[in-house]
């Protein structure tokens, strides 16, 4: 079940961390990672929905990339801040990521870059994302098997991420294959060192953490899934399709 960030007692601590040097560096790397992954997507005349858009930081990146943008979040406070940031450039909707109030294939692309850190079960959120996407889905999560997770495990009292959920790449890949019926796209990760090394000031660590590589070993992992045909995740929708080989 998804828990709104507002339900987390430690979320305010996490928000404060985001404003530190390490937090700002991590957010910039996350943005760079997503921008690299979607570089091949067609933008002109295409739209994207960000599920769990928060205050709209990544929505702004999508808009600057040339996409028409929409955002959904479970927090009205977050949406208010996103409106302040983006004005009338964005359509914003209050809602839960497990129950998207949109039609099937309503958006060309869907991004899920924040909510998976607030749920132990990512499947319902991803199923909804794939259902309303027509051409592609990009999603990200905190990597359970990373130096970042190991550092937080041994330094729990001082880790701003201890209230969040971590997921494994193996599980996520398996889940996407199950939902979409295949896997065509790309995987990237970033922030390979422990949180204490995330800084724009530490030159050696900046090179390590600033890398964006096609490996599942960074603290934050993102996957882009290209949909060449609808995954058919709802039985009713499947009944309207021609049998395989009959096209």
CSV table of C-alpha atoms in Angstrom, one decimal:
chain,number,residue,atom,x,y,z
A,1,UNK,CA,0.0,0.0,0.0
A,2,UNK,CA,1.2,3.5,-0.9
A,3,UNK,CA,1.7,5.9,2.0
A,4,UNK,CA,1.7,9.6,1.2
A,5,UNK,CA,4.9,11.3,2.2
A,6,UNK,CA,2.8,13.4,4.6
A,7,UNK,CA,2.1,10.2,6.5
A,8,UNK,CA,5.8,9.7,7.3
A,9,UNK,CA,7.0,11.1,10.6
A,10,UNK,CA,10.5,11.3,9.2
A,11,UNK,CA,9.6,12.8,5.9
A,12,UNK,CA,10.3,16.4,7.1
A,13,UNK,CA,13.8,15.3,8.1
A,14,UNK,CA,14.2,13.9,4.6
A,15,UNK,CA,13.0,17.2,3.0
A,16,UNK,CA,15.5,19.1,5.1
A,17,UNK,CA,18.2,16.8,3.9
A,18,UNK,CA,17.3,17.5,0.3
A,19,UNK,CA,18.2,21.1,0.9
A,20,UNK,CA,21.7,20.2,2.0
A,21,UNK,CA,24.7,20.1,-0.3
A,22,UNK,CA,24.5,16.3,-0.5
A,23,UNK,CA,20.7,16.5,-1.1
A,24,UNK,CA,21.0,19.0,-3.8
A,25,UNK,CA,23.7,17.0,-5.5
A,26,UNK,CA,21.6,13.9,-5.4
A,27,UNK,CA,18.6,15.6,-6.8
A,28,UNK,CA,20.6,17.0,-9.7
A,29,UNK,CA,22.0,13.6,-10.4
A,30,UNK,CA,18.5,12.1,-10.4
A,31,UNK,CA,17.4,14.8,-12.9
A,32,UNK,CA,20.4,14.2,-15.1
A,33,UNK,CA,19.8,10.4,-15.0
A,34,UNK,CA,16.1,10.8,-16.1
A,35,UNK,CA,17.0,13.3,-18.8
A,36,UNK,CA,19.6,10.9,-20.3
A,37,UNK,CA,17.1,8.0,-20.2
A,38,UNK,CA,14.3,9.8,-22.1
A,39,UNK,CA,16.7,11.5,-24.6
A,40,UNK,CA,15.4,9.3,-27.4
A,41,UNK,CA,11.7,9.9,-26.8
A,42,UNK,CA,9.8,12.1,-29.3
A,43,UNK,CA,8.8,15.3,-27.5
A,44,UNK,CA,7.0,17.7,-29.9
A,45,UNK,CA,3.3,17.2,-29.6
A,46,UNK,CA,3.7,14.6,-26.9
A,47,UNK,CA,2.7,14.6,-23.3
A,48,UNK,CA,3.9,13.1,-20.0
A,49,UNK,CA,2.2,12.4,-16.7
A,50,UNK,CA,4.4,12.4,-13.6
A,51,UNK,CA,2.9,10.2,-10.9
A,52,UNK,CA,3.9,11.5,-7.5
A,53,UNK,CA,5.2,14.8,-8.9
A,54,UNK,CA,5.9,16.4,-5.6
A,55,UNK,CA,6.7,20.1,-5.9
A,56,UNK,CA,7.2,19.8,-9.6
A,57,UNK,CA,11.0,19.8,-9.9
A,58,UNK,CA,11.2,17.0,-12.5
A,59,UNK,CA,8.0,18.2,-14.2
A,60,UNK,CA,10.0,21.4,-14.9
A,61,UNK,CA,12.7,19.2,-16.5
A,62,UNK,CA,10.1,17.5,-18.7
A,63,UNK,CA,8.7,20.8,-19.8
A,64,UNK,CA,12.1,22.1,-20.7
A,65,UNK,CA,12.6,19.0,-22.7
A,66,UNK,CA,9.7,20.0,-24.9
A,67,UNK,CA,6.9,17.8,-23.5
A,68,UNK,CA,3.4,18.9,-22.4
A,69,UNK,CA,3.2,18.1,-18.7
A,70,UNK,CA,0.7,16.8,-16.2
A,71,UNK,CA,1.3,15.9,-12.6
A,72,UNK,CA,-0.5,13.8,-9.9
A,73,UNK,CA,0.3,13.8,-6.2
A,74,UNK,CA,-1.3,12.6,-3.0
A,75,UNK,CA,-0.4,15.9,-1.2
A,76,UNK,CA,-2.3,19.1,-1.9
A,77,UNK,CA,0.6,21.0,-0.3
A,78,UNK,CA,3.0,19.5,-2.9
A,79,UNK,CA,0.6,20.4,-5.7
A,80,UNK,CA,0.3,24.0,-4.4
A,81,UNK,CA,4.1,24.3,-4.5
A,82,UNK,CA,4.2,22.8,-8.0
A,83,UNK,CA,1.6,25.3,-9.2
A,84,UNK,CA,3.8,28.1,-7.8
A,85,UNK,CA,6.8,26.7,-9.7
A,86,UNK,CA,5.1,26.0,-13.0
A,87,UNK,CA,2.0,28.2,-13.2
A,88,UNK,CA,-0.3,27.4,-16.1
A,89,UNK,CA,2.2,25.3,-17.9
A,90,UNK,CA,1.0,22.2,-16.1
A,91,UNK,CA,-2.2,20.3,-15.4
A,92,UNK,CA,-2.2,19.1,-11.8
A,93,UNK,CA,-4.5,16.4,-10.2
A,94,UNK,CA,-4.8,15.3,-6.5
A,95,UNK,CA,-4.9,11.6,-6.4
A,96,UNK,CA,-3.3,8.3,-5.3
A,97,UNK,CA,-0.8,6.5,-7.6
A,98,UNK,CA,-2.5,3.2,-7.0
A,99,UNK,CA,-5.8,4.5,-8.5
A,100,UNK,CA,-5.0,6.9,-11.4
A,101,UNK,CA,-8.2,8.8,-12.5
A,102,UNK,CA,-7.3,8.7,-16.2
A,103,UNK,CA,-8.4,6.7,-19.3
A,104,UNK,CA,-6.3,3.9,-20.7
A,105,UNK,CA,-3.4,5.2,-22.9
A,106,UNK,CA,-4.4,8.8,-22.1
A,107,UNK,CA,-0.7,9.9,-22.0
A,108,UNK,CA,2.1,9.3,-24.4
A,109,UNK,CA,4.5,8.8,-21.5
A,110,UNK,CA,4.3,8.2,-17.7
A,111,UNK,CA,7.0,8.9,-15.1
A,112,UNK,CA,7.0,7.3,-11.6
A,113,UNK,CA,10.2,8.7,-10.0
A,114,UNK,CA,9.2,9.3,-6.3
A,115,UNK,CA,6.3,7.1,-5.1
A,116,UNK,CA,8.1,3.7,-5.1
A,117,UNK,CA,10.2,5.0,-2.1
A,118,UNK,CA,6.9,5.1,-0.1
A,119,UNK,CA,5.5,1.6,-0.7
A,120,UNK,CA,6.6,-1.9,0.1
A,121,UNK,CA,4.6,-3.2,-2.9
A,122,UNK,CA,5.3,-1.3,-6.1
A,123,UNK,CA,3.2,-3.5,-8.4
A,124,UNK,CA,-0.2,-1.6,-8.1
A,125,UNK,CA,1.5,1.7,-8.9
A,126,UNK,CA,3.4,0.3,-11.9
A,127,UNK,CA,0.3,-1.4,-13.2
A,128,UNK,CA,-1.6,1.8,-13.2
A,129,UNK,CA,1.3,3.7,-14.9
A,130,UNK,CA,1.5,1.2,-17.7
A,131,UNK,CA,-2.2,1.2,-18.1
A,132,UNK,CA,-2.4,5.0,-18.8
A,133,UNK,CA,0.8,5.1,-20.9
A,134,UNK,CA,0.7,4.7,-24.7
A,135,UNK,CA,4.4,4.9,-25.7
A,136,UNK,CA,6.6,4.6,-22.7
A,137,UNK,CA,7.1,4.5,-18.9
A,138,UNK,CA,10.1,5.7,-16.9
A,139,UNK,CA,10.4,4.9,-13.3
A,140,UNK,CA,13.0,5.0,-10.5
A,141,UNK,CA,13.7,3.6,-7.1
A,142,UNK,CA,16.2,3.4,-4.3
A,143,UNK,CA,18.5,0.4,-4.8
A,144,UNK,CA,18.4,-2.2,-2.0
A,145,UNK,CA,21.7,-3.6,-3.1
A,146,UNK,CA,24.0,-0.5,-3.2
A,147,UNK,CA,26.7,1.1,-1.1
A,148,UNK,CA,24.1,3.7,-0.1
A,149,UNK,CA,21.8,1.1,1.4
A,150,UNK,CA,24.7,-0.6,3.2
A,151,UNK,CA,25.8,2.7,4.6
A,152,UNK,CA,22.3,3.5,5.9
A,153,UNK,CA,22.0,0.1,7.4
A,154,UNK,CA,25.1,0.6,9.6
A,155,UNK,CA,24.4,4.3,10.3
A,156,UNK,CA,20.6,4.2,10.7
A,157,UNK,CA,20.4,7.0,13.3
A,158,UNK,CA,22.0,9.5,11.0
A,159,UNK,CA,20.5,8.2,7.7
A,160,UNK,CA,17.7,10.5,6.3
A,161,UNK,CA,16.5,7.5,4.1
A,162,UNK,CA,15.8,5.0,6.9
A,163,UNK,CA,12.0,5.7,6.7
A,164,UNK,CA,11.8,5.0,2.9
A,165,UNK,CA,11.5,1.7,1.1
A,166,UNK,CA,14.2,0.1,-1.0
A,167,UNK,CA,13.8,-2.3,-3.9
A,168,UNK,CA,16.0,-4.7,-5.9
A,169,UNK,CA,16.7,-4.4,-9.6
A,170,UNK,CA,15.9,-8.1,-10.1
A,171,UNK,CA,12.5,-7.8,-8.6
A,172,UNK,CA,11.7,-4.7,-10.6
A,173,UNK,CA,12.8,-6.2,-13.9
A,174,UNK,CA,10.7,-9.3,-13.2
A,175,UNK,CA,7.7,-7.1,-12.3
A,176,UNK,CA,8.0,-5.1,-15.5
A,177,UNK,CA,8.2,-8.2,-17.6
A,178,UNK,CA,5.1,-9.6,-15.9
A,179,UNK,CA,3.1,-6.3,-16.3
A,180,UNK,CA,4.2,-5.4,-19.9
A,181,UNK,CA,4.7,-8.8,-21.4
A,182,UNK,CA,8.3,-8.0,-22.3
A,183,UNK,CA,11.1,-5.5,-21.6
A,184,UNK,CA,12.4,-3.1,-24.2
A,185,UNK,CA,14.2,-0.1,-23.0
A,186,UNK,CA,17.2,0.9,-20.9
A,187,UNK,CA,18.4,0.9,-17.3
A,188,UNK,CA,20.7,3.4,-15.7
A,189,UNK,CA,21.9,4.2,-12.2
A,190,UNK,CA,23.9,6.9,-10.4
A,191,UNK,CA,25.3,7.9,-7.0
A,192,UNK,CA,27.7,4.9,-6.5
A,193,UNK,CA,29.2,6.0,-3.3
A,194,UNK,CA,27.8,6.3,0.2
A,195,UNK,CA,25.7,9.5,1.1
A,196,UNK,CA,28.6,11.0,2.9
A,197,UNK,CA,30.4,11.3,-0.4
A,198,UNK,CA,27.6,13.0,-2.3
A,199,UNK,CA,29.1,16.4,-2.8
A,200,UNK,CA,30.0,18.8,-5.6
A,201,UNK,CA,33.0,19.8,-3.6
A,202,UNK,CA,34.8,16.5,-3.3
A,203,UNK,CA,36.5,16.1,-6.7
A,204,UNK,CA,37.2,12.4,-6.7
A,205,UNK,CA,33.8,11.4,-5.3
A,206,UNK,CA,32.1,13.9,-7.6
A,207,UNK,CA,33.5,11.8,-10.5
A,208,UNK,CA,32.3,8.6,-9.0
A,209,UNK,CA,28.9,9.8,-7.9
A,210,UNK,CA,28.4,12.0,-11.0
A,211,UNK,CA,28.6,9.0,-13.3
A,212,UNK,CA,25.5,7.7,-15.0
A,213,UNK,CA,26.1,4.1,-16.1
A,214,UNK,CA,24.0,1.2,-17.6
A,215,UNK,CA,24.5,-0.8,-14.4
A,216,UNK,CA,22.1,-1.6,-11.5
A,217,UNK,CA,24.6,-0.7,-8.7
A,218,UNK,CA,24.0,3.0,-8.0
A,219,UNK,CA,21.9,4.3,-5.1
A,220,UNK,CA,19.2,5.4,-7.5
A,221,UNK,CA,18.2,3.3,-10.4
A,222,UNK,CA,15.8,4.3,-13.2
A,223,UNK,CA,14.4,2.2,-16.0
A,224,UNK,CA,12.8,3.4,-19.3
A,225,UNK,CA,10.4,0.9,-20.9
A,226,UNK,CA,9.4,1.5,-24.5
A,227,UNK,CA,5.9,0.2,-25.4
A,228,UNK,CA,5.8,-0.9,-29.0
A,229,UNK,CA,2.4,-2.5,-28.4
A,230,UNK,CA,-0.1,-2.4,-25.5
A,231,UNK,CA,0.8,-4.8,-22.7
A,232,UNK,CA,-2.8,-5.9,-22.2
A,233,UNK,CA,-2.9,-5.9,-18.4
A,234,UNK,CA,-6.7,-5.9,-18.1
A,235,UNK,CA,-8.8,-8.8,-19.3
A,236,UNK,CA,-11.5,-6.5,-20.8
A,237,UNK,CA,-8.9,-4.8,-23.0
A,238,UNK,CA,-7.5,-8.1,-24.2
A,239,UNK,CA,-10.9,-9.2,-25.6
A,240,UNK,CA,-10.7,-6.3,-28.0
A,241,UNK,CA,-7.4,-7.3,-29.5
A,242,UNK,CA,-6.8,-9.6,-32.4
A,243,UNK,CA,-5.2,-13.0,-31.6
A,244,UNK,CA,-1.4,-13.1,-31.8
A,245,UNK,CA,-0.4,-13.7,-35.4
A,246,UNK,CA,-3.7,-12.5,-36.8
A,247,UNK,CA,-2.6,-8.9,-37.4
